[in-house]
Structures are given as C-alpha cells and as structure tokens.
CSV table of C-alpha atoms in Angstrom, one decimal:
chain,number,residue,atom,x,y,z
A,67,MET,CA,-2.7,-1.3,9.0
A,68,HIS,CA,-2.5,2.7,7.4
A,69,PHE,CA,-2.6,5.4,10.2
A,70,VAL,CA,-3.0,9.4,9.6
A,71,LYS,CA,-0.7,10.7,11.7
A,72,SER,CA,-2.2,14.3,11.8
A,73,ILE,CA,-5.7,13.3,13.0
A,74,ARG,CA,-6.4,14.7,16.4
A,75,LEU,CA,-6.9,11.8,19.0
A,76,ALA,CA,-9.6,12.7,21.5
A,77,ILE,CA,-10.1,9.4,23.6
A,78,ILE,CA,-13.2,8.5,24.5
A,79,ALA,CA,-14.6,6.5,27.4
A,80,ILE,CA,-17.9,4.6,26.6
A,81,ALA,CA,-19.5,2.5,28.6
A,82,ALA,CA,-21.1,-1.2,28.4
A,83,ALA,CA,-24.6,-1.3,27.6
A,84,SER,CA,-26.4,-3.5,29.5
A,85,SER,CA,-27.0,-7.0,28.4
A,86,ALA,CA,-30.9,-6.8,28.5
A,87,HIS,CA,-30.6,-4.2,25.6
A,88,ALA,CA,-29.1,-3.3,22.5
A,89,GLN,CA,-25.4,-2.7,22.6
A,90,SER,CA,-25.4,1.3,23.0
A,91,LEU,CA,-22.5,3.2,20.4
A,92,PRO,CA,-21.3,6.2,20.8
A,93,GLY,CA,-23.7,9.3,18.8
A,94,GLY,CA,-23.0,8.5,15.0
A,95,PHE,CA,-22.3,4.9,15.2
A,96,VAL,CA,-23.5,2.2,14.0
A,97,TYR,CA,-23.1,-2.2,13.8
A,98,LEU,CA,-22.6,-2.2,9.4
A,99,ARG,CA,-24.9,-5.0,10.0
A,100,ASP,CA,-27.9,-3.2,11.1
A,101,VAL,CA,-27.5,-1.9,8.2
A,102,ASP,CA,-26.7,-4.3,5.5
A,103,PRO,CA,-26.2,-7.6,6.7
A,104,SER,CA,-25.5,-9.2,3.7
A,105,ILE,CA,-22.0,-7.7,3.5
A,106,ILE,CA,-19.3,-10.1,4.4
A,107,GLN,CA,-17.5,-9.4,7.5
A,108,ASP,CA,-14.0,-11.6,8.6
A,109,ILE,CA,-12.5,-8.9,11.3
A,110,ARG,CA,-8.9,-10.4,11.2
A,111,TYR,CA,-8.4,-8.0,14.3
A,112,ALA,CA,-10.3,-9.7,16.8
A,113,THR,CA,-8.8,-12.7,16.0
A,114,SER,CA,-5.0,-14.2,16.0
A,115,SER,CA,-4.9,-14.8,11.8
A,116,ASN,CA,-3.8,-11.0,11.6
A,117,PHE,CA,0.3,-9.4,11.5
A,118,VAL,CA,0.3,-9.2,15.6
A,119,GLY,CA,-0.7,-13.2,15.9
A,120,ARG,CA,-3.9,-12.2,18.6
A,121,PRO,CA,-6.9,-10.0,19.2
A,122,LEU,CA,-5.9,-6.3,19.1
A,123,ALA,CA,-6.6,-4.8,22.6
A,124,GLY,CA,-10.6,-3.1,22.2
A,125,TYR,CA,-11.8,-5.8,20.1
A,126,GLY,CA,-14.0,-7.7,22.1
A,127,ALA,CA,-16.1,-8.6,19.2
A,128,GLY,CA,-15.7,-9.6,15.1
A,129,GLU,CA,-17.8,-7.0,14.8
A,130,CYS,CA,-18.1,-3.7,12.0
A,131,VAL,CA,-18.4,-0.6,13.4
A,132,VAL,CA,-18.8,2.6,11.4
A,133,LYS,CA,-20.3,6.0,11.3
A,134,ARG,CA,-24.2,5.7,9.8
A,135,GLU,CA,-22.9,7.7,6.7
A,136,VAL,CA,-20.5,5.1,6.1
A,137,GLY,CA,-22.7,2.6,6.5
A,138,LEU,CA,-25.2,4.0,3.8
A,139,ARG,CA,-22.6,4.7,1.3
A,140,LEU,CA,-21.3,0.7,1.9
A,141,ARG,CA,-25.0,-0.5,2.0
A,142,ALA,CA,-25.2,1.3,-1.3
A,143,VAL,CA,-21.8,0.1,-2.8
A,144,GLN,CA,-23.0,-3.4,-1.8
A,145,HIS,CA,-26.0,-2.7,-3.9
A,146,ASP,CA,-24.1,-2.3,-7.4
A,147,LEU,CA,-22.1,-5.3,-6.4
A,148,ALA,CA,-25.1,-7.8,-5.6
A,149,ALA,CA,-25.8,-6.7,-9.5
A,150,GLN,CA,-22.9,-8.1,-10.7
A,151,GLN,CA,-22.7,-11.3,-7.6
A,152,LEU,CA,-20.0,-9.4,-6.0
A,153,SER,CA,-19.8,-9.1,-2.0
A,154,LEU,CA,-17.6,-6.6,0.6
A,155,LYS,CA,-16.0,-8.1,2.4
A,156,MET,CA,-14.9,-6.5,5.9
A,157,PHE,CA,-11.6,-6.6,7.4
A,158,ASP,CA,-11.7,-3.6,9.8
A,159,CYS,CA,-14.1,-0.9,9.8
A,160,TYR,CA,-13.8,1.1,13.3
A,161,ARG,CA,-10.9,0.8,15.5
A,162,PRO,CA,-10.3,1.6,19.2
A,163,ALA,CA,-7.5,3.9,19.8
A,164,ARG,CA,-6.5,1.4,22.4
A,165,ALA,CA,-5.6,-1.5,19.3
A,166,SER,CA,-3.8,1.2,17.5
A,167,LEU,CA,-1.0,1.6,20.9
A,168,ASP,CA,-0.8,-2.2,20.8
A,169,MET,CA,-0.1,-2.3,17.0
A,170,VAL,CA,3.1,0.0,18.6
A,171,ARG,CA,4.0,-1.9,21.1
A,172,TRP,CA,3.9,-4.7,18.9
A,173,SER,CA,6.5,-3.1,16.9
A,174,GLN,CA,8.9,-1.8,19.0
A,175,ASN,CA,9.2,-5.5,21.5
A,176,GLY,CA,12.3,-7.0,19.8
A,177,ARG,CA,11.2,-9.8,18.2
A,178,GLU,CA,10.2,-10.8,14.8
A,179,THR,CA,9.1,-14.2,14.5
A,180,PRO,CA,8.2,-16.4,11.3
A,181,ALA,CA,4.4,-15.1,12.1
A,182,ASP,CA,5.4,-12.0,11.1
A,183,ARG,CA,7.5,-12.7,8.4
A,184,ARG,CA,3.8,-13.5,6.8
A,185,TYR,CA,3.0,-9.8,7.0
A,186,ASN,CA,5.8,-8.5,6.5
A,187,PRO,CA,8.1,-10.0,4.0
A,188,ARG,CA,10.7,-7.6,3.0
A,189,ILE,CA,10.8,-4.8,6.0
A,190,PRO,CA,11.3,-5.7,9.4
A,191,LYS,CA,9.1,-4.6,12.0
A,192,THR,CA,11.1,-2.1,13.5
A,193,GLU,CA,11.1,-0.4,10.4
A,194,LEU,CA,6.9,0.0,10.5
A,195,PHE,CA,6.5,3.2,12.4
A,196,ARG,CA,9.2,5.0,10.7
A,197,LEU,CA,7.4,4.5,7.1
A,198,GLY,CA,3.9,5.0,8.0
A,199,TYR,CA,2.4,1.9,8.7
A,200,ILE,CA,2.0,1.8,11.8
A,201,ALA,CA,1.7,4.9,14.4
A,202,SER,CA,0.0,5.8,17.2
A,203,HIS,CA,-3.0,7.4,16.0
A,204,SER,CA,-5.6,6.3,13.0
A,205,GLN,CA,-7.9,7.4,10.9
A,206,HIS,CA,-10.1,4.0,11.7
A,207,SER,CA,-10.3,5.1,15.2
A,208,THR,CA,-13.4,8.0,13.5
A,209,GLY,CA,-15.3,5.7,12.3
A,210,ALA,CA,-14.7,7.1,8.9
A,211,ALA,CA,-11.8,4.4,7.4
A,212,LEU,CA,-12.1,0.3,6.5
A,213,ASP,CA,-10.4,-2.3,5.5
A,214,LEU,CA,-11.9,-4.4,2.4
A,215,THR,CA,-11.8,-6.7,-0.5
A,216,LEU,CA,-14.3,-8.4,-2.8
A,217,VAL,CA,-15.9,-11.6,-2.9
A,218,ASP,CA,-17.2,-13.2,-6.0
A,219,LEU,CA,-20.0,-14.8,-5.1
A,220,LYS,CA,-19.5,-17.3,-7.6
A,221,ALA,CA,-16.9,-19.1,-6.7
A,222,ASP,CA,-16.6,-21.6,-3.9
A,223,ASN,CA,-15.1,-19.1,-1.0
A,224,SER,CA,-14.9,-22.4,1.2
A,225,ALA,CA,-11.2,-22.3,1.9
A,226,LYS,CA,-10.7,-21.8,5.9
A,227,ILE,CA,-7.4,-21.0,7.9
A,228,ASP,CA,-6.5,-23.7,9.4
A,229,PRO,CA,-3.5,-22.2,12.3
A,230,SER,CA,-1.3,-25.2,12.1
A,231,LYS,CA,-0.3,-24.5,8.4
A,232,ALA,CA,2.6,-22.9,7.5
A,233,TYR,CA,1.3,-20.3,4.6
A,234,ALA,CA,3.7,-18.9,2.5
A,235,ASP,CA,4.0,-14.5,2.6
A,236,CYS,CA,1.4,-12.3,1.5
A,237,THR,CA,3.4,-11.9,-1.5
A,238,ALA,CA,3.2,-15.7,-2.7
A,239,PRO,CA,0.6,-17.1,-5.1
A,240,VAL,CA,-2.8,-17.2,-4.2
A,241,ALA,CA,-3.1,-20.9,-2.9
A,242,GLU,CA,0.0,-20.7,-0.7
A,243,ARG,CA,-0.5,-17.8,1.0
A,244,LEU,CA,-3.5,-17.4,3.8
A,245,PRO,CA,-7.0,-17.8,2.6
A,246,GLU,CA,-9.2,-15.0,2.8
A,247,GLY,CA,-12.5,-16.3,0.5
A,248,SER,CA,-11.9,-13.7,-1.9
A,249,VAL,CA,-10.9,-12.6,-5.2
A,250,ASP,CA,-7.3,-12.7,-5.8
A,251,MET,CA,-5.9,-9.2,-5.2
A,252,GLY,CA,-2.5,-9.7,-6.1
A,253,THR,CA,-1.4,-9.6,-2.0
A,254,GLY,CA,-3.4,-10.8,1.0
A,255,TYR,CA,-4.9,-8.3,3.4
A,256,ASP,CA,-2.1,-6.5,5.4
A,257,CYS,CA,0.4,-7.2,2.8
A,258,THR,CA,3.4,-4.1,4.0
A,259,ASP,CA,5.1,-4.6,0.8
A,260,ALA,CA,5.1,-2.8,-2.4
A,261,MET,CA,3.1,-5.6,-3.9
A,262,GLY,CA,0.4,-4.3,-1.9
A,263,HIS,CA,0.3,-0.4,-3.6
A,264,THR,CA,-2.6,-0.1,-5.0
A,265,ALA,CA,-1.6,0.9,-8.5
A,266,ALA,CA,2.0,-1.9,-8.3
A,267,PRO,CA,3.3,-2.8,-11.2
A,268,SER,CA,4.4,-6.3,-10.6
A,269,ILE,CA,1.1,-8.3,-10.2
A,270,THR,CA,-0.7,-9.7,-12.9
A,271,ARG,CA,-3.3,-8.2,-15.6
A,272,ASP,CA,-6.1,-10.3,-13.4
A,273,GLN,CA,-5.1,-8.6,-10.2
A,274,ARG,CA,-5.0,-5.3,-11.1
A,275,ALA,CA,-8.3,-5.4,-12.8
A,276,TRP,CA,-9.9,-6.4,-9.3
A,277,ARG,CA,-8.9,-3.7,-7.5
A,278,LYS,CA,-9.3,-1.7,-10.1
A,279,ARG,CA,-13.1,-2.3,-9.4
A,280,LEU,CA,-13.1,-2.1,-6.3
A,281,VAL,CA,-11.7,1.5,-6.5
A,282,ALA,CA,-14.4,2.1,-8.8
A,283,ALA,CA,-16.8,0.6,-6.8
A,284,MET,CA,-15.4,2.8,-3.5
A,285,ALA,CA,-15.2,5.8,-5.4
A,286,LYS,CA,-18.8,6.2,-6.6
A,287,GLN,CA,-19.9,6.5,-3.0
A,288,GLY,CA,-17.0,9.1,-2.2
A,289,PHE,CA,-14.4,6.6,-0.8
A,290,VAL,CA,-10.8,7.8,-1.6
A,291,ASN,CA,-8.6,5.0,-1.4
A,292,TYR,CA,-4.9,5.1,0.1
A,293,SER,CA,-1.7,4.2,-2.4
A,294,LYS,CA,0.2,2.3,-0.4
A,295,GLU,CA,-2.4,-0.3,0.4
A,296,TRP,CA,-5.4,-1.6,-2.0
A,297,TRP,CA,-7.9,-2.2,0.5
A,298,HIS,CA,-7.6,0.5,2.9
A,299,PHE,CA,-10.6,3.4,1.6
A,300,SER,CA,-11.8,6.7,4.0
A,301,LEU,CA,-14.9,8.8,3.6
A,302,PRO,CA,-13.6,12.6,3.7
A,303,GLY,CA,-15.5,14.8,5.8
A,304,ALA,CA,-17.1,12.2,7.7
A,305,GLY,CA,-14.5,11.5,10.7
A,306,GLY,CA,-13.7,14.1,13.4
A,307,ALA,CA,-12.7,12.9,16.8
A,308,ALA,CA,-11.1,9.4,17.0
A,309,TYR,CA,-12.5,7.0,20.0
A,310,ASP,CA,-11.3,4.2,22.2
A,311,PHE,CA,-14.9,2.5,23.1
A,312,PRO,CA,-14.3,-1.5,22.5
A,313,ILE,CA,-15.6,-3.4,20.1
A,314,GLN,CA,-18.6,-5.5,21.8
A,315,PRO,CA,-21.1,-8.2,20.9
A,316,ARG,CA,-24.0,-6.8,19.4
A,317,ARG,CA,-27.3,-7.6,20.8
A,318,ASN,CA,-30.9,-7.7,18.8
C-alpha cells in the first residue's frame, strides 16, 4: 500500500489491443509471465481479497505487468531461489494511476467495516493518507515497484481463501489470518501496522529470518525494500513517468 508522493504523475491512456493479436503494452512494459512463468502470481487488487474489498479500478486481469528490466531481474532472483526450493509470489506489480485514486476515495468514504479492520487493525482508515500509507501517486504506476513474498515449494500451500469465513486481522497468528499460500512473514500482505515494518521487533525469530532472506534475495539484484512494508520493493532508476493504462488479460 506504500505510495511515493513526490513521483511525477503523467497519466497516459493506452487503447486496448485487438483481440486477434497479443495484448499490447506501452514501450518498456512486459507481462511477467512472458519473462518467467515460474514466478507465482496472486494479484490481490484484481480480486475482492484486499483492503478495499473489491477489485480496484484498472485491474481487468490478475496479471503482473512490469518494466522489462524489472522482469529480467525478478527472473534472476527466481533462479537463485529455485535452488533453495523457494519461489517468489507477486501480490502487486504495475498499478494503474486510477487505482491509486480509487484507494484514496475508499479511505475518505466515511465508512469503517470489519473487513477494513482486518488490514488496518489499529489505524483508522481516515488516518492512512496522513501517515503515508495511501497517497494519490504511486511508484507502482511507473512499473518499477512491486509487492511480493516467498513461497516454500516443499510446504503445503493448498489453503484457499474462503469468502464466507471471518478471518482474524493481519497481525494474528498465521493459522488465524487470511491464507496467502506463502511463508509466515509475521503479518499478512498489506498490513498497515507496526508489525508490518520490515525490522519489527515484535515478530518471531523465524519470521524475522524469512524477511531477511527475502530482502537479501531481492537486494542481490538491486531491489530496495521499503522499511515500513516487508513486502514492498522498488528498483531505483527503472521508473519514470506514471501510467494509467488498464491491466488486461494476457493473450498468446
């Protein structure tokens, strides 16, 4: 959910490609599946399993779209992890600018639901903008920022989200919170809480070790972690202008 306020927003409208051809993307952008199909994807903002509780504007498909350089470096990270029987799992990649504005509108709609509190257990949603968790401009919209985690390929990752179940909030023990089919990082994804800070002292030794392992794997390829969100990484110099083209299904 992290947003960089200083980034220059240049909304660029891109027409949808003809269904008879491969989905077109602006120059420099690629579908991650075309770079490395082994990287697991769980694009939460294309579903209702996120802090807003519905798909966000611009997410017409659950596809990770990134700048080509970002994709190539993710492939290198994945190659290193494969030797350890681990995999990356992508929660969010390129984010249309309209989705960031959708988040801002949600934070200001005057309603606070139990589903909202699942992701924001101690911070009222009206405070998320002031505290920097939500802003109108996102580095994700440049294609150079990512939200991700690690999957232990040796573990049972079969648990699925049950929409009818009342899960505990994102700081609860892993067995009680919304399943993510990944290693236990101490909180769920998009958890706006001090426990979500990468170096949070309140998590267990094993959880801290997993976070350090993720940060180290990403840092080897030049990615930088955001200290308040263990899942958020960016690649310095790979960004630029922000875009607003919608994410559409990838076509072969």
